[in-house]
Amino acid sequence: MLVVVCIKQVPDTTQVKIDPVTGNLIREGVPFIMNPFDTHALEEGLRLKGKYGLNVAVISMGPPNTEITLRKALALGVDNAVLLSDRAFGGADTLATSKVLAEATRQLAQKEEVVIVLCGKQTIDGDTAQVGPGIATRLGYSQLTLVEHIENIDLQAKKIIARRKLEGRDEVVEASLPAMISVVREINTPRYPTVPMRLMAEGATVTLWDNKEMKLNEETIGLKGSATQVRKIFSPERAVGEILGDGAANPDEAANLLIDKLSEGGLILI
Amino acid sequence: MTNSILFLTIFLISISFFGWSCFRYFRLITLGKAENRFDHLGKRIRDLFLYSFAQRCSISGSYRFGVNHAILFWCFMILLVANTEFLLAGIFPDYINLANLPTGLYYTIALIFDIASLLALLAVLTAAGRRLFFPPKYIEARTRDAFFILGMVAVLMLAFFGLHSSEIAQGSERAALYMPISSFVASSILPGASTESLISLANISWWIHAIVLLCFLNYLPYSKHMHILTVIPNSFFKRLTRMSLQPREEFNKGNVFGVGQVDQFTWKALFDSYCCTECGRCSDVCPATSTNKPLNPRLVIHDIKENLLTNGPMLINKEQAKLPLIGGGQDGSIDEEVIWECTTCGACMEVCPAFIEHVPRITDMRRDLVEMKARFPQELLNFFENMEQRSNPWGIAPAERTKWAAKINVQPFEAGKTECLFFVGCAGAYDARSRHVTLAVTKILDSAGVSWGILGKDEPCCGDSLRRLGNEYVFDRMVKENIEMFKEKGVRKVITQCPHCYHTLKNDYRRYGIELEVVHHTELINNLIKEGRLELTQTRDLGNIAFHDSCYLGRYNNIYEAPRKAIALATNQAPVEMERHHDRSFCCGAGGGRMWMEEKIGKHINVLRIEEAMKENPETICVCCPYCMTMFEDGLKDKGADNRVKVLDLAEIIAKAIK
Amino acid sequence: MEEKKKIKKPRGKARLIPGKCIACGARCQSSCPKDAIEMTEDCEPVISIEECIGCLKCIKVCPADAIEIYFTPEEQRILDEIKARSRAVAEPEAEVLSDKEAAALAKIKQYKGVWVFIEQTEGEPALVAWELLGAGAELARTLNVELCSVVIGNKVEELCRESFAYGVTRSYLMDAPVFRFYRTEPYCQAICYLVEKYKPEIVLVGATGLGRDLAGAVATKLETGLTADCTGLAIDDKGFLLQTRPAFGGNIMATILTENTRPQMSTVRPRVMSLPVRDASLRGEIVRESMPLKEDDFTTKVLEIIKDSKLDAVDVAAADVIVSGGRGMCARENFSILQELADELGGVVGCSRSVVEAGWMPVERQVGQTGKTVRPKLYIACGISGAIQHLVGMQDSDVIIAINQDRQAPIFEVASYGIVGDVLKVVPVITRRISELRAQRIKPKENRQPITKNAGDRKGRKHID
């Protein structure tokens, strides 16, 4: 039985800065990393492997250099890594992305029964949290988002019990397998690769699936299959370092100025 | 004749047993991995004489009882000859006898032996007295083992005098006049004794001497006095650099990385464990031990020895080791937390009179934990990721590396256009406090007309903490990339403001095939002043300046005087020394990657050091390292003294003194 | 005329404007009909001059306006010539729609109205739903269409009426025991059923855990566009919904459209849109719908709901608002003023390393290099100087407020707004002011019904059969 972990290689957005003069993004030297939320999904997959003896496959849709990130997953102990890369996949929004990932899962499931698909809660570059539900819906799997703890998996009865983290409450939910689970960062602490595993991963194979392999209708994937279009992109106005009033002499005035700023920015509701 | 045969039998049994003990012990050394300690023979032989026979370590420093050890050592060397003669004469009484030597020579030897025996006796009494009345801090010094050995030596000396004085009293010793002590005993205690009782006294003394001597010999390998056999060779095998440099690792499939089992140490590491004299000096100076943390360098070495003795025989027979080297929770096994507590300050190695190399052993085991087991304090996960993916400890964007230079004009480094690379370092570039130091350094460089440039956002981290934390794999990859970039850019001369960058670029990078001319700003400043390029026109009194030696400048690279001279010139006043200074300086607590970990057990090292500094009533504490800066400022805040005492980097003090 | 037409109009070549590319994910490459674009390791396009036919597709698709067309001087000369000649006969290039596009356009014209999903848990509505009604009303006004609410649950009709008070004129209600607890499958089916039947053009959902779970499933099922976490909603001249949201870790803002499918779906974060004024006198129509859904159709079961009030651990890393204290707070007791501000803002109290060292706060609250890395919407640093160990743990927060006595403290370098002053004086003033302002605002709304139906018996840990 197989656990499929969906990962995305993303630019490390915490490293991206805006050029104060041109307003352009400074991306030079910014590394591509495994989406931090996905590292927790991967870790959970590896823990399930340890606990239930499941095999773990990672899939990732992206440009050819995504292979580097897939090798990192191999170094952590996954059994199989599949790179979904094709020009036709490019420019995809979440709808078109989930199409490709769901299809890849379906094809993997033809060889080995898939019990769980794991995703990170969201990505740090897109922040949408939509691909996981997209995959679940397309495959007809149970959908458990924002999981902070997997309490039990019964492979015989095909049941899973998981604890979800929502605003102001946790929910303990039972669902049938196969299930798509998106995880929050609190679920675990990702492991660090050992050197022998890294060396092994350097020579391991990353399977490449392009659209010849996947045979998806090109109208439903990539840019063409995307329902949303980005019309324009602009720099947000971000206040930096504005000192409000004279807090030492007149704390009331400074406090009022601050509250004005915060309510203008929608940060506090008055 | 019967005596000779009886003695011969006893002698053969005990010497065989001793031989077997030695064989058993030293065969275990062969389990260790290869390491070349036979290079630079000339230097090694010189060290052998300097450190063993001249007892340089015992005498040097503030160890009052070191002289006692030197006396005992030399008495032992002399009496080694005496006792060899004694044993051989016991077996071949008819053939071997010192008395057969030419008269002059024999008299001289007799005199030397007699005096040496007395000195040895006195030294042994002093040692016992010290253990009774001025006990060292650690408990083992007063164990039965110590008193037993001292007792044996005392008995040997007493038997020596018993034998010789009774012979003198009998009138059968022709060198009596040249044996003042034995003669004194003979004349003051023995006159009037009958010949028979004198003969039996001589006999008894002889047998006591013989038996105790053989017992002593056989007891040696099983006690801390094994060092008598091992330290002399170890002074030959001693490291030739100030601090030993960790060897590189080859990252090939199937290799084992670090040391997780005792036979993965090098033979030298194993041999070191036989050399410990349990003198406790390393424990006294260790920042972790001094602040009540479980790490004690002496016990680390002790555990390695115990582990070798337990597992060695099994490993020799190709069996599985029984006792884990790390985390076994018992004697002979080292706890993981102990391994992470080391600041790699090198104080233990500096003071060890037996040339044991503690720090590399810790790093060896850290490598095992990181590289083979991926087990480390969880704070380090973030740190390792940041280093690997973002080439700085905090994971800050490369675009921010030049933020410190926003208000000044800085040249990018270009070979041909700029002479030196100013390697700002991660702290110097990102840390708000250290950025002031960076600016001070640039002011000095410009004032002295040094041609310098920076790498800006392309500057990588040197990788120091990775190496000290045992993450050699990532360090290896970073260094290879960095060196390629240095070569591409034509970097030859490098100025650093961080002792860790300095040591790493200068000493560690050499092993990767790049010889950089690295200079730390302390040295540079001192040289610029000396050469007259830097004019200190506004020398000013900054009050009492307490100077703190950074481990990686001082102990690791022998830079002690340059900063002191510079302070004296800039303030017209020499800095005050803290209680521990120069090579005995006490770590700030941040080295060895400790900067990135929480200090959960015991007193904080930086607080202890701050308390020491505060005793000198300083207005300013001068440091030369961004880590020390952080630790001292934090310590002052902890003590609530940050409004009274300032921490300044040397560069800042100098920058104040120039226009 | 014929002679003139023979001059072939040069189309130019596309080229990348340095520094503008944001590595959006190879939209340009994907759009290129000639495969003339290769991506670099940094995911920026390299456009082959030989292959490029100047079709402008990549330029149109590039969200960052990072590609431009350029002409050689020779081409430019020809262009100028053409321009000069054709000045008289200005021929506006009419956009020709393909059949496919025309069909799509016809289809989307069938969709009308703005819908807001009213999120509720055990009958208690999420505040974001009312906020969305405010935004939805604006959109409906611009489009001149109806504002509707969608209420799904068990015994939740009251919420339909409550939504009328915020300007809804028609409320769709699906009320059945099977909807008692939120589960993706029944809720998704219910919404899809309603959408397919009534065809709204816009569906707004709160970007809560529940809302994002639902919207993602619904949009996939309906094969339509969904834009997450919008901070701005507007209507363009063609009647499309302009959805503006932060992207790239908040470094840029993107305006996103769903041009060819309907409905246009957005999720909107709580506290982004302001709460509209409630008018209890407003009335509307409730449209009751039902589906033949049985409990046995669903394998997912909610076993237990555990309220955060019963969870002992305060999770700093997951909080949207953090009020953090440093050594400048002077004493452990003073952290109570931070807790009061945090309570007022619905946030939690964090702290710097030195506070943990001093034993004033537990280590779980520590933000920084060796503590938690946080990225809240609002981070208020009180009496924190901003040592680098702390900064790296919080500098990616959306808005940072620094309150510190020392103007030189590095915390002001990363702060959006700063107050230089005594934290012990400033913070209580802020707390008091917010609470006063809120009290003033709440008063006129006193007639607001307690919509939290079973607020009285809210149990911390509740078992469900």
PDB file of C-alpha atoms in Angstrom, chain C residues 144-243:
ATOM      1  CA  ASN C 144     -26.726  45.792 -10.198  1.00  0.00           C
ATOM      2  CA  VAL C 145     -27.539  42.263  -9.134  1.00  0.00           C
ATOM      3  CA  GLU C 146     -28.913  40.555  -6.074  1.00  0.00           C
ATOM      4  CA  LEU C 147     -26.919  39.791  -2.918  1.00  0.00           C
ATOM      5  CA  CYS C 148     -27.717  36.320  -1.647  1.00  0.00           C
ATOM      6  CA  SER C 149     -26.572  34.256   1.281  1.00  0.00           C
ATOM      7  CA  VAL C 150     -26.131  30.507   1.392  1.00  0.00           C
ATOM      8  CA  VAL C 151     -26.880  28.877   4.708  1.00  0.00           C
ATOM      9  CA  ILE C 152     -26.212  25.190   5.214  1.00  0.00           C
ATOM     10  CA  GLY C 153     -26.612  23.367   8.501  1.00  0.00           C
ATOM     11  CA  ASN C 154     -29.045  21.835  10.896  1.00  0.00           C
ATOM     12  CA  LYS C 155     -31.666  24.150  12.425  1.00  0.00           C
ATOM     13  CA  VAL C 156     -29.940  27.248  11.176  1.00  0.00           C
ATOM     14  CA  GLU C 157     -32.776  29.178   9.570  1.00  0.00           C
ATOM     15  CA  GLU C 158     -32.132  31.972  12.021  1.00  0.00           C
ATOM     16  CA  LEU C 159     -28.932  32.712  10.151  1.00  0.00           C
ATOM     17  CA  CYS C 160     -30.850  33.451   6.944  1.00  0.00           C
ATOM     18  CA  ARG C 161     -32.767  36.117   8.803  1.00  0.00           C
ATOM     19  CA  GLU C 162     -29.626  37.455  10.362  1.00  0.00           C
ATOM     20  CA  SER C 163     -28.113  37.777   6.901  1.00  0.00           C
ATOM     21  CA  PHE C 164     -31.009  39.955   5.818  1.00  0.00           C
ATOM     22  CA  ALA C 165     -29.905  42.463   8.408  1.00  0.00           C
ATOM     23  CA  TYR C 166     -26.721  42.895   6.406  1.00  0.00           C
ATOM     24  CA  GLY C 167     -28.438  43.565   3.109  1.00  0.00           C
ATOM     25  CA  VAL C 168     -29.172  40.106   1.756  1.00  0.00           C
ATOM     26  CA  THR C 169     -32.422  39.942  -0.172  1.00  0.00           C
ATOM     27  CA  ARG C 170     -32.530  36.248  -0.799  1.00  0.00           C
ATOM     28  CA  SER C 171     -31.130  33.457   1.293  1.00  0.00           C
ATOM     29  CA  TYR C 172     -30.713  29.879   0.134  1.00  0.00           C
ATOM     30  CA  LEU C 173     -31.169  27.423   2.949  1.00  0.00           C
ATOM     31  CA  MET C 174     -30.247  23.771   3.112  1.00  0.00           C
ATOM     32  CA  ASP C 175     -31.374  22.584   6.515  1.00  0.00           C
ATOM     33  CA  ALA C 176     -31.063  18.892   7.366  1.00  0.00           C
ATOM     34  CA  PRO C 177     -29.520  16.739  10.111  1.00  0.00           C
ATOM     35  CA  VAL C 178     -26.903  15.527   7.664  1.00  0.00           C
ATOM     36  CA  PHE C 179     -25.474  19.068   7.665  1.00  0.00           C
ATOM     37  CA  ARG C 180     -25.234  19.281  11.425  1.00  0.00           C
ATOM     38  CA  PHE C 181     -21.444  19.194  11.400  1.00  0.00           C
ATOM     39  CA  TYR C 182     -19.364  20.525   8.604  1.00  0.00           C
ATOM     40  CA  ARG C 183     -18.061  17.764   6.397  1.00  0.00           C
ATOM     41  CA  THR C 184     -16.577  18.421   2.993  1.00  0.00           C
ATOM     42  CA  GLU C 185     -18.653  15.957   0.970  1.00  0.00           C
ATOM     43  CA  PRO C 186     -22.247  16.884   1.928  1.00  0.00           C
ATOM     44  CA  TYR C 187     -21.494  20.615   2.040  1.00  0.00           C
ATOM     45  CA  CYS C 188     -19.702  20.488  -1.301  1.00  0.00           C
ATOM     46  CA  GLN C 189     -22.595  18.614  -2.863  1.00  0.00           C
ATOM     47  CA  ALA C 190     -25.084  21.064  -1.429  1.00  0.00           C
ATOM     48  CA  ILE C 191     -23.308  24.130  -2.747  1.00  0.00           C
ATOM     49  CA  CYS C 192     -22.690  22.597  -6.147  1.00  0.00           C
ATOM     50  CA  TYR C 193     -26.338  21.711  -6.361  1.00  0.00           C
ATOM     51  CA  LEU C 194     -27.396  25.272  -5.552  1.00  0.00           C
ATOM     52  CA  VAL C 195     -24.846  26.823  -7.887  1.00  0.00           C
ATOM     53  CA  GLU C 196     -25.840  24.629 -10.783  1.00  0.00           C
ATOM     54  CA  LYS C 197     -29.470  25.379 -10.189  1.00  0.00           C
ATOM     55  CA  TYR C 198     -29.326  29.123  -9.539  1.00  0.00           C
ATOM     56  CA  LYS C 199     -26.088  30.085 -11.345  1.00  0.00           C
ATOM     57  CA  PRO C 200     -24.543  32.912  -9.316  1.00  0.00           C
ATOM     58  CA  GLU C 201     -21.705  34.833 -10.946  1.00  0.00           C
ATOM     59  CA  ILE C 202     -19.743  35.382  -7.744  1.00  0.00           C
ATOM     60  CA  VAL C 203     -19.387  33.160  -4.687  1.00  0.00           C
ATOM     61  CA  LEU C 204     -17.554  34.515  -1.655  1.00  0.00           C
ATOM     62  CA  VAL C 205     -16.380  32.289   1.166  1.00  0.00           C
ATOM     63  CA  GLY C 206     -14.472  33.191   4.328  1.00  0.00           C
ATOM     64  CA  ALA C 207     -10.851  32.088   4.205  1.00  0.00           C
ATOM     65  CA  THR C 208     -11.132  30.144   7.414  1.00  0.00           C
ATOM     66  CA  GLY C 209     -10.046  26.564   7.819  1.00  0.00           C
ATOM     67  CA  LEU C 210     -13.565  25.468   7.011  1.00  0.00           C
ATOM     68  CA  GLY C 211     -14.058  27.916   4.165  1.00  0.00           C
ATOM     69  CA  ARG C 212     -10.844  27.032   2.416  1.00  0.00           C
ATOM     70  CA  ASP C 213     -11.615  23.331   2.787  1.00  0.00           C
ATOM     71  CA  LEU C 214     -15.012  23.822   1.193  1.00  0.00           C
ATOM     72  CA  ALA C 215     -14.155  26.351  -1.512  1.00  0.00           C
ATOM     73  CA  GLY C 216     -11.281  24.233  -2.823  1.00  0.00           C
ATOM     74  CA  ALA C 217     -13.559  21.246  -3.242  1.00  0.00           C
ATOM     75  CA  VAL C 218     -16.446  23.213  -4.736  1.00  0.00           C
ATOM     76  CA  ALA C 219     -14.308  25.063  -7.287  1.00  0.00           C
ATOM     77  CA  THR C 220     -12.724  21.818  -8.420  1.00  0.00           C
ATOM     78  CA  LYS C 221     -16.056  20.129  -8.791  1.00  0.00           C
ATOM     79  CA  LEU C 222     -17.443  23.098 -10.724  1.00  0.00           C
ATOM     80  CA  GLU C 223     -14.164  23.398 -12.670  1.00  0.00           C
ATOM     81  CA  THR C 224     -14.070  27.088 -12.043  1.00  0.00           C
ATOM     82  CA  GLY C 225     -11.575  29.636 -10.823  1.00  0.00           C
ATOM     83  CA  LEU C 226     -10.966  30.191  -7.126  1.00  0.00           C
ATOM     84  CA  THR C 227      -8.765  32.903  -5.690  1.00  0.00           C
ATOM     85  CA  ALA C 228      -7.586  32.478  -2.130  1.00  0.00           C
ATOM     86  CA  ASP C 229      -7.171  35.015   0.634  1.00  0.00           C
ATOM     87  CA  CYS C 230      -8.301  38.064  -1.261  1.00  0.00           C
ATOM     88  CA  THR C 231      -7.699  41.407   0.364  1.00  0.00           C
ATOM     89  CA  GLY C 232      -9.484  43.451  -2.250  1.00  0.00           C
ATOM     90  CA  LEU C 233     -12.545  42.806  -4.452  1.00  0.00           C
ATOM     91  CA  ALA C 234     -13.767  45.053  -7.261  1.00  0.00           C
ATOM     92  CA  ILE C 235     -15.548  44.891 -10.588  1.00  0.00           C
ATOM     93  CA  ASP C 236     -13.843  45.930 -13.805  1.00  0.00           C
ATOM     94  CA  ASP C 237     -15.433  47.636 -16.794  1.00  0.00           C
ATOM     95  CA  LYS C 238     -16.353  44.312 -18.371  1.00  0.00           C
ATOM     96  CA  GLY C 239     -18.078  43.157 -15.234  1.00  0.00           C
ATOM     97  CA  PHE C 240     -15.330  40.766 -14.197  1.00  0.00           C
ATOM     98  CA  LEU C 241     -14.482  40.325 -10.560  1.00  0.00           C
ATOM     99  CA  LEU C 242     -11.034  41.742  -9.821  1.00  0.00           C
ATOM    100  CA  GLN C 243      -9.585  39.748  -6.980  1.00  0.00           C
TER     101      GLN C 243
END
